[in-house]
Amino acid sequence: SAPSSEESQILQDIFMDLRQDKINYEFVYIEDTKQEKTLLAHAQDKNIHGKLFGGYLMKQAYEIAWLTAYNHNGKELPNIYNINDVNFLIPVDIGSILKFVARVTSVVKNLVHVDVEVFRTVVGEKPFKVFNFACTFQFTSNSKSVLPKTYEDGMRFIAVSYTHLTLPTIYSVQISVVAVSLKKK
């Protein structure tokens, strides 16, 4: 969706400050944090409907998100803070070629937010998005800030900075595993 007038002004200020070299802290452009991988959807990963199992997509997206956060921080291993979005857009056929694209889209002190987009690619056709995944990782030390260089990255930056990372302490998700015994007594 289109940015609000406040969000447009924020982007305008960022781009003008970048252009006039007024940024006085260390940062990395969002596009420079991009990591990609390509996978083939194998039959062993299909669900009961004969499509790619969603859990497999989530696992692969989480792994590239983790690696992207780790590469960005460069000093320590990331810990999952929360999973913000998991969106299955269309079912994925077995035999599909999938391209995973991950980017750090926002950093607030020691929290690093990573967006992953998954595209189905077909030779000779434009790739189309089949899955979105977003999560935030926590480090013990602060990470370099990220800033947009393009309008598209600016929209990613605004979407994350003013939704997921403004209230991280209130909405953190605690992940726990509960073991259940199914033994008969």
Short mmCIF file of C-alpha atoms in Angstrom, two decimals:
data_model
loop_
_atom_site.label_atom_id
_atom_site.label_comp_id
_atom_site.label_asym_id
_atom_site.label_seq_id
_atom_site.Cartn_x
_atom_site.Cartn_y
_atom_site.Cartn_z
CA SER A 1 0.00 0.00 0.00
CA ALA A 2 1.03 3.59 -0.45
CA PRO A 3 2.87 5.28 2.40
CA SER A 4 1.05 7.78 4.59
CA SER A 5 2.11 11.44 4.40
CA GLU A 6 4.14 10.96 7.61
CA GLU A 7 5.89 7.88 6.18
CA SER A 8 6.55 9.68 2.89
CA GLN A 9 8.17 12.52 4.83
CA ILE A 10 10.34 10.08 6.79
CA LEU A 11 11.53 8.47 3.54
CA GLN A 12 12.12 11.87 1.97
CA ASP A 13 14.21 12.94 4.97
CA ILE A 14 16.27 9.73 4.85
CA PHE A 15 16.95 10.05 1.12
CA MET A 16 17.85 13.74 1.42
CA ASP A 17 20.16 13.09 4.37
CA LEU A 18 21.87 10.30 2.41
CA ARG A 19 22.22 12.49 -0.65
CA GLN A 20 23.66 15.38 1.36
CA ASP A 21 25.94 13.04 3.38
CA LYS A 22 24.31 14.03 6.69
CA ILE A 23 24.15 10.52 8.18
CA ASN A 24 26.62 10.52 11.08
CA TYR A 25 26.44 6.88 12.19
CA GLU A 26 27.52 3.55 10.72
CA PHE A 27 24.97 1.92 8.45
CA VAL A 28 24.60 -0.59 5.65
CA TYR A 29 22.20 -0.31 2.73
CA ILE A 30 19.35 -2.82 2.89
CA GLU A 31 20.25 -4.09 -0.60
CA ASP A 32 23.76 -4.93 0.63
CA THR A 33 22.37 -7.35 3.24
CA LYS A 34 20.59 -9.47 0.63
CA GLN A 35 21.21 -13.23 0.66
CA GLU A 36 19.74 -15.67 -1.88
CA LYS A 37 19.41 -19.40 -2.36
CA THR A 38 17.66 -21.55 -4.93
CA LEU A 39 16.07 -24.92 -4.19
CA LEU A 40 14.10 -27.58 -6.02
CA ALA A 41 10.83 -28.78 -4.46
CA HIS A 42 11.37 -32.53 -4.05
CA ALA A 43 8.71 -35.23 -3.72
CA GLN A 44 9.93 -36.22 -0.24
CA ASP A 45 8.78 -32.78 0.98
CA LYS A 46 5.19 -33.02 -0.24
CA ASN A 47 2.09 -32.80 1.92
CA ILE A 48 -1.06 -34.96 1.78
CA HIS A 49 -2.36 -32.82 -1.11
CA GLY A 50 0.71 -33.47 -3.26
CA LYS A 51 2.04 -29.91 -2.86
CA LEU A 52 5.17 -28.73 -1.07
CA PHE A 53 4.80 -29.04 2.71
CA GLY A 54 4.52 -25.58 4.28
CA GLY A 55 6.77 -26.55 7.16
CA TYR A 56 9.59 -27.15 4.68
CA LEU A 57 9.17 -23.60 3.31
CA MET A 58 9.19 -22.22 6.85
CA LYS A 59 12.35 -24.17 7.76
CA GLN A 60 14.21 -23.02 4.65
CA ALA A 61 13.05 -19.40 5.13
CA TYR A 62 14.11 -19.45 8.79
CA GLU A 63 17.55 -20.82 7.91
CA ILE A 64 18.30 -18.12 5.34
CA ALA A 65 16.88 -15.46 7.70
CA TRP A 66 19.19 -16.67 10.48
CA LEU A 67 22.20 -16.65 8.16
CA THR A 68 21.33 -13.16 6.91
CA ALA A 69 21.10 -11.82 10.49
CA TYR A 70 24.35 -13.57 11.41
CA ASN A 71 26.17 -12.16 8.37
CA HIS A 72 24.87 -8.68 9.17
CA ASN A 73 25.98 -8.67 12.81
CA GLY A 74 29.19 -10.57 12.11
CA LYS A 75 30.16 -10.87 15.78
CA GLU A 76 27.87 -13.42 17.41
CA LEU A 77 25.16 -16.00 16.81
CA PRO A 78 21.60 -14.66 16.60
CA ASN A 79 18.80 -15.77 18.89
CA ILE A 80 15.23 -15.82 17.64
CA TYR A 81 13.25 -12.99 19.22
CA ASN A 82 9.96 -13.44 17.41
CA ILE A 83 8.38 -14.57 14.19
CA ASN A 84 6.38 -11.70 12.78
CA ASP A 85 4.76 -13.01 9.60
CA VAL A 86 4.25 -16.31 7.83
CA ASN A 87 2.17 -15.97 4.65
CA PHE A 88 1.49 -18.84 2.27
CA LEU A 89 0.35 -17.06 -0.89
CA ILE A 90 -0.21 -20.01 -3.26
CA PRO A 91 0.41 -23.77 -3.14
CA VAL A 92 3.79 -24.85 -4.53
CA ASP A 93 3.95 -27.78 -6.97
CA ILE A 94 6.54 -30.50 -6.54
CA GLY A 95 9.29 -29.92 -9.11
CA SER A 96 9.10 -26.13 -8.73
CA ILE A 97 12.30 -24.13 -8.60
CA LEU A 98 12.18 -21.77 -5.63
CA LYS A 99 14.30 -18.68 -5.09
CA PHE A 100 14.62 -17.46 -1.48
CA VAL A 101 15.59 -13.80 -1.05
CA ALA A 102 16.37 -12.51 2.46
CA ARG A 103 17.19 -8.95 3.56
CA VAL A 104 17.77 -7.15 6.83
CA THR A 105 15.04 -4.52 6.65
CA SER A 106 15.39 -2.85 10.03
CA VAL A 107 17.69 -2.72 13.04
CA VAL A 108 16.82 -1.31 16.44
CA LYS A 109 19.87 -1.55 18.70
CA ASN A 110 20.35 -5.30 19.22
CA LEU A 111 17.23 -6.41 17.30
CA VAL A 112 17.64 -7.33 13.63
CA HIS A 113 14.54 -7.83 11.49
CA VAL A 114 14.82 -10.03 8.39
CA ASP A 115 12.25 -10.39 5.60
CA VAL A 116 12.30 -13.45 3.33
CA GLU A 117 10.44 -13.61 0.04
CA VAL A 118 10.13 -16.88 -1.85
CA PHE A 119 9.54 -16.88 -5.61
CA ARG A 120 8.66 -19.71 -7.96
CA THR A 121 10.80 -19.41 -11.05
CA VAL A 122 10.00 -20.79 -14.48
CA VAL A 123 12.45 -20.40 -17.36
CA GLY A 124 11.26 -17.68 -19.72
CA GLU A 125 8.63 -16.32 -17.29
CA LYS A 126 8.64 -13.65 -14.62
CA PRO A 127 9.10 -15.14 -11.11
CA PHE A 128 6.06 -14.92 -8.86
CA LYS A 129 5.91 -14.75 -5.09
CA VAL A 130 4.58 -17.83 -3.29
CA PHE A 131 5.58 -17.22 0.34
CA ASN A 132 6.57 -14.44 2.78
CA PHE A 133 8.36 -14.91 6.09
CA ALA A 134 9.56 -12.29 8.56
CA CYS A 135 11.30 -12.64 11.87
CA THR A 136 13.37 -10.69 14.35
CA PHE A 137 16.63 -11.86 15.90
CA GLN A 138 18.27 -10.61 19.06
CA PHE A 139 21.97 -10.17 19.76
CA THR A 140 23.73 -9.22 22.97
CA SER A 141 25.47 -6.34 21.19
CA ASN A 142 24.05 -3.70 18.89
CA SER A 143 24.14 -4.24 15.13
CA LYS A 144 24.83 -1.72 12.38
CA SER A 145 21.78 0.22 11.26
CA VAL A 146 20.31 -0.33 7.81
CA LEU A 147 18.95 2.31 5.50
CA PRO A 148 17.12 2.14 2.19
CA LYS A 149 18.85 3.11 -1.03
CA THR A 150 15.80 2.56 -3.27
CA TYR A 151 12.13 3.40 -2.93
CA GLU A 152 11.28 -0.33 -2.78
CA ASP A 153 13.67 -0.84 0.13
CA GLY A 154 12.27 2.33 1.69
CA MET A 155 8.82 0.76 1.72
CA ARG A 156 10.26 -2.37 3.35
CA PHE A 157 12.03 -0.23 5.93
CA ILE A 158 8.89 1.79 6.77
CA ALA A 159 6.67 -1.31 6.96
CA VAL A 160 8.95 -2.96 9.52
CA SER A 161 10.19 0.02 11.49
CA TYR A 162 6.73 1.29 12.28
CA THR A 163 4.92 -2.00 12.82
CA HIS A 164 7.12 -4.81 14.12
CA LEU A 165 9.99 -3.03 15.84
CA THR A 166 8.28 -0.14 17.59
CA LEU A 167 6.85 -2.30 20.37
CA PRO A 168 9.26 -5.22 20.57
CA THR A 169 9.31 -5.48 24.35
CA ILE A 170 5.53 -5.68 24.55
CA TYR A 171 4.97 -8.18 21.77
CA SER A 172 7.91 -10.55 22.02
CA VAL A 173 6.97 -14.14 21.47
CA GLN A 174 8.27 -16.79 23.81
CA ILE A 175 8.87 -20.08 22.02
CA SER A 176 8.80 -23.20 24.15
CA VAL A 177 8.59 -26.89 23.46
CA VAL A 178 6.41 -29.15 25.56
CA ALA A 179 7.09 -32.88 25.60
CA VAL A 180 4.07 -35.11 26.03
CA SER A 181 4.28 -38.77 26.91
CA LEU A 182 1.92 -41.03 25.00
CA LYS A 183 2.79 -44.18 26.94
CA LYS A 184 -0.09 -46.30 28.13
CA LYS A 185 -0.25 -46.77 31.86
#
